[in-house]
């Protein structure tokens, strides 16, 4: 089996959210990964947007690596259809493995779990712990408030403008996904004619 063209770590809600646009974009993201010979790395659950992105990746022929702490196997309904499902001992182990297995990170709409994961890879990037691209998919302006807050932190001099430049924020997955993969020095495979 050939190795995936790229490995994208997706953080997203364990709920579907109120607006059907969130589920629709999760499906688009998963399909994009699968159609281009990519691999999804994610939290391993079947709930919410997490399950949708995983299903869409698998349906489009992509690989899915799910990494879930054993305490959450039932709560988050571990996805037994993953190409690889890793049941790990702790949340720290999950996050470490997810970060190691990824070429780039992308957060979709989600709740506090998603926020925490996104902030961790953003802050680790500014500390130089990794140099992988970090993206935020701002579907329906979901993250407008968060970005406004971050800009106010810059204005209040608790953040530097260059820290904002470490993340790529876009509402269009068709722009953001290739940008992240290319920024990681990789190229999505041209398998799209099959779609
Ligand atoms: P949420 O965005 O709150 O729906 O959570 C999305 C995912 O983030 C779920 O799989 C949670 O298990 C996960 N999560 C919650 N807290 C953390 C954390 N501190 N580190 C990593 N993942 C987390």
Coordinates of N, CA and C in Angstrom, one line a residue, residues 31-138:
X31 N -14.0 14.6 2.2 CA -14.0 14.2 0.8 C -12.7 14.7 0.2
X32 N -12.4 15.9 0.5 CA -11.1 16.5 -0.1 C -9.9 15.7 0.2
X33 N -9.8 15.3 1.5 CA -8.6 14.5 1.9 C -8.6 13.2 1.2
X34 N -9.8 12.5 1.2 CA -9.8 11.2 0.6 C -9.6 11.2 -0.9
X35 N -10.1 12.2 -1.6 CA -10.0 12.3 -3.0 C -8.6 12.6 -3.5
X36 N -7.8 13.1 -2.6 CA -6.4 13.5 -3.0 C -5.4 12.6 -2.4
X37 N -5.8 11.4 -2.0 CA -4.8 10.4 -1.5 C -4.3 10.8 -0.2
X38 N -5.0 11.5 0.6 CA -4.5 12.0 1.9 C -5.0 11.1 3.1
X39 N -4.5 11.4 4.2 CA -4.8 10.7 5.5 C -5.3 11.7 6.5
X40 N -6.4 11.3 7.1 CA -7.0 12.1 8.2 C -6.4 11.5 9.5
X41 N -6.0 12.4 10.4 CA -5.6 12.1 11.7 C -6.6 12.8 12.6
X42 N -7.3 12.1 13.5 CA -8.3 12.8 14.3 C -8.5 12.0 15.6
X43 N -9.5 12.5 16.4 CA -9.7 12.0 17.7 C -10.4 10.6 17.8
X44 N -10.8 10.0 16.7 CA -11.2 8.6 16.7 C -12.7 8.4 17.0
X45 N -13.5 9.5 17.2 CA -14.9 9.3 17.6 C -15.8 9.3 16.4
X46 N -17.0 8.8 16.7 CA -18.1 8.9 15.6 C -19.1 10.0 15.8
X47 N -18.9 10.7 16.9 CA -19.9 11.7 17.3 C -19.6 13.0 16.4
X48 N -20.7 13.7 16.2 CA -20.6 15.1 15.6 C -19.8 15.2 14.4
X49 N -19.2 16.4 14.3 CA -18.4 16.7 13.1 C -17.2 15.7 12.9
X50 N -16.8 15.2 14.1 CA -15.6 14.2 14.0 C -16.0 13.0 13.2
X51 N -17.2 12.5 13.5 CA -17.6 11.3 12.8 C -17.9 11.6 11.3
X52 N -18.4 12.8 11.0 CA -18.7 13.1 9.6 C -17.5 13.2 8.8
X53 N -16.5 13.9 9.4 CA -15.2 14.1 8.6 C -14.6 12.7 8.3
X54 N -14.6 11.8 9.3 CA -14.0 10.5 9.2 C -14.7 9.7 8.1
X55 N -16.0 9.7 8.2 CA -16.8 8.9 7.2 C -16.6 9.4 5.8
X56 N -16.5 10.7 5.7 CA -16.3 11.3 4.3 C -15.0 10.9 3.8
X57 N -14.0 10.9 4.6 CA -12.6 10.6 4.2 C -12.6 9.1 3.7
X58 N -13.1 8.3 4.5 CA -13.1 6.8 4.2 C -13.9 6.6 2.9
X59 N -15.1 7.3 2.8 CA -15.9 7.1 1.6 C -15.2 7.5 0.3
X60 N -14.3 8.5 0.5 CA -13.6 9.0 -0.7 C -12.3 8.2 -0.9
X61 N -12.1 7.2 -0.2 CA -10.9 6.3 -0.4 C -9.7 6.8 0.4
X62 N -9.8 7.6 1.4 CA -8.7 8.1 2.2 C -8.4 7.2 3.4
X63 N -7.3 7.4 4.0 CA -6.9 6.7 5.2 C -7.4 7.5 6.4
X64 N -7.8 6.8 7.5 CA -8.2 7.5 8.7 C -7.5 6.9 9.9
X65 N -6.7 7.8 10.6 CA -6.1 7.4 11.8 C -6.8 8.0 13.0
X66 N -7.5 7.2 13.8 CA -8.2 7.7 15.0 C -7.4 7.4 16.2
X67 N -7.3 8.4 17.1 CA -6.5 8.2 18.3 C -7.4 8.6 19.5
X68 N -7.7 7.7 20.3 CA -8.7 8.0 21.4 C -8.3 7.5 22.7
X69 N -8.4 8.2 23.8 CA -8.1 7.7 25.1 C -9.1 6.7 25.5
X70 N -8.6 5.6 26.3 CA -9.5 4.5 26.6 C -10.8 5.0 27.4
X71 N -10.6 6.0 28.2 CA -11.7 6.5 29.0 C -12.8 7.1 28.1
X72 N -12.5 7.4 26.8 CA -13.5 8.0 26.0 C -14.1 7.1 24.9
X73 N -13.6 5.8 24.9 CA -14.0 4.9 23.8 C -15.5 4.8 23.7
X74 N -16.2 4.7 24.9 CA -17.7 4.6 24.8 C -18.3 6.0 24.7
X75 N -17.8 6.9 25.4 CA -18.4 8.3 25.4 C -18.4 8.9 24.0
X76 N -17.3 8.8 23.3 CA -17.2 9.4 22.0 C -17.4 8.4 20.9
X77 N -17.8 7.2 21.3 CA -18.3 6.2 20.3 C -17.1 5.9 19.3
X78 N -16.1 5.3 19.8 CA -14.9 5.0 19.0 C -15.2 4.4 17.6
X79 N -14.6 4.9 16.6 CA -14.9 4.6 15.2 C -14.1 3.3 14.8
X80 N -14.8 2.2 14.8 CA -14.1 0.9 14.5 C -13.8 0.7 13.1
X81 N -14.3 1.6 12.2 CA -14.0 1.6 10.8 C -12.7 2.3 10.4
X82 N -12.0 2.9 11.4 CA -10.8 3.6 11.0 C -9.8 2.7 10.4
X83 N -8.9 3.2 9.5 CA -7.8 2.4 9.0 C -6.9 2.0 10.1
X84 N -6.7 2.9 11.0 CA -5.9 2.6 12.3 C -6.7 3.2 13.4
X85 N -7.0 2.4 14.4 CA -7.6 3.0 15.6 C -6.7 2.7 16.8
X86 N -6.2 3.8 17.4 CA -5.3 3.6 18.5 C -6.0 4.0 19.8
X87 N -6.1 3.1 20.7 CA -6.7 3.4 22.0 C -5.6 3.6 23.0
X88 N -5.4 4.8 23.5 CA -4.3 5.2 24.3 C -4.7 5.4 25.7
X89 N -3.7 5.5 26.6 CA -4.0 5.6 28.0 C -4.5 7.0 28.5
X90 N -3.9 8.0 27.9 CA -4.3 9.3 28.4 C -4.6 10.3 27.2
X91 N -5.2 11.4 27.6 CA -5.4 12.5 26.7 C -4.1 13.1 26.2
X92 N -3.1 13.2 27.1 CA -1.8 13.7 26.6 C -1.2 12.8 25.5
X93 N -1.3 11.5 25.7 CA -0.8 10.6 24.7 C -1.5 10.8 23.4
X94 N -2.8 11.0 23.5 CA -3.6 11.2 22.2 C -3.1 12.4 21.5
X95 N -3.0 13.5 22.2 CA -2.6 14.7 21.6 C -1.1 14.6 21.0
X96 N -0.3 14.0 21.7 CA 1.1 13.8 21.2 C 1.1 13.0 19.9
X97 N 0.4 11.9 19.9 CA 0.3 11.0 18.7 C -0.3 11.8 17.6
X98 N -1.4 12.5 17.8 CA -2.0 13.2 16.8 C -1.0 14.2 16.2
X99 N -0.3 14.9 17.0 CA 0.6 15.9 16.5 C 1.8 15.3 15.7
X100 N 2.2 14.1 16.2 CA 3.4 13.5 15.6 C 2.9 13.0 14.2
X101 N 1.7 12.5 14.1 CA 1.3 11.8 12.8 C 0.9 12.8 11.8
X102 N 0.8 14.1 12.1 CA 0.3 15.1 11.2 C 1.4 15.9 10.5
X103 N 1.1 16.2 9.2 CA 1.9 17.2 8.5 C 1.4 18.6 8.7
X104 N 0.1 18.8 9.0 CA -0.5 20.1 9.2 C -1.7 19.9 10.1
X105 N -2.2 21.0 10.6 CA -3.4 21.0 11.5 C -4.5 21.9 11.0
X106 N -5.7 21.4 11.2 CA -6.8 22.3 10.8 C -7.9 22.1 11.8
X107 N -8.4 23.3 12.4 CA -9.6 23.2 13.3 C -10.8 23.6 12.5
X108 N -11.8 22.9 12.6 CA -13.2 23.2 12.1 C -14.0 23.7 13.3
X109 N -15.2 24.2 13.1 CA -16.0 24.6 14.2 C -16.1 23.5 15.3
X110 N -16.1 23.9 16.5 CA -16.2 22.9 17.6 C -16.3 23.6 18.9
X111 N -16.2 22.9 20.0 CA -16.4 23.4 21.3 C -15.0 23.5 22.1
X112 N -15.1 23.4 23.4 CA -13.8 23.7 24.1 C -12.7 22.7 23.8
X113 N -13.1 21.4 23.5 CA -12.0 20.5 23.2 C -11.3 20.9 21.9
X114 N -12.1 21.4 21.0 CA -11.5 21.9 19.7 C -10.6 23.1 20.0
X115 N -11.1 24.0 20.8 CA -10.4 25.2 21.1 C -9.0 24.9 21.7
X116 N -9.1 24.0 22.7 CA -7.9 23.6 23.4 C -6.8 23.0 22.5
X117 N -7.3 22.2 21.6 CA -6.3 21.5 20.7 C -5.7 22.5 19.7
X118 N -6.6 23.4 19.2 CA -6.2 24.4 18.3 C -5.2 25.4 18.9
X119 N -5.5 25.8 20.1 CA -4.6 26.7 20.8 C -3.2 26.0 21.2
X120 N -3.3 24.8 21.5 CA -2.1 24.1 21.8 C -1.1 24.1 20.6
X121 N -1.7 23.7 19.4 CA -0.7 23.6 18.3 C -0.3 25.0 17.8
X122 N -1.2 26.0 18.0 CA -0.8 27.4 17.7 C 0.3 27.9 18.7
X123 N 0.1 27.7 20.0 CA 1.1 28.1 20.9 C 2.4 27.3 20.8
X124 N 2.3 26.0 20.5 CA 3.5 25.3 20.3 C 4.3 25.7 19.1
X125 N 3.6 26.2 18.1 CA 4.2 26.7 16.9 C 5.0 28.0 17.2
X126 N 4.4 28.9 18.0 CA 5.1 30.1 18.3 C 6.3 29.8 19.2
X127 N 6.3 28.7 20.0 CA 7.4 28.4 20.8 C 8.5 27.6 20.0
X128 N 8.2 27.3 18.8 CA 9.1 26.5 18.0 C 9.2 25.0 18.3
X129 N 8.2 24.5 18.9 CA 8.1 23.0 19.2 C 7.8 22.3 17.9
X130 N 7.2 23.0 17.0 CA 7.0 22.3 15.6 C 6.9 23.5 14.6
X131 N 7.0 23.1 13.4 CA 6.9 24.1 12.3 C 5.8 23.7 11.3
X132 N 4.8 23.0 11.7 CA 3.8 22.6 10.8 C 2.7 23.6 10.7
X133 N 2.1 23.8 9.5 CA 1.1 24.8 9.3 C -0.2 24.5 10.2
X134 N -0.8 25.6 10.6 CA -2.0 25.5 11.5 C -3.1 26.4 10.8
X135 N -4.2 25.8 10.6 CA -5.3 26.5 10.0 C -6.6 26.5 10.8
X136 N -7.4 27.5 10.5 CA -8.7 27.6 11.2 C -9.8 27.8 10.1
X137 N -10.7 26.9 10.1 CA -11.8 27.0 9.1 C -12.9 27.8 9.7
X138 N -13.1 29.0 9.2 CA -14.1 29.9 9.8 C -15.4 29.8 9.1

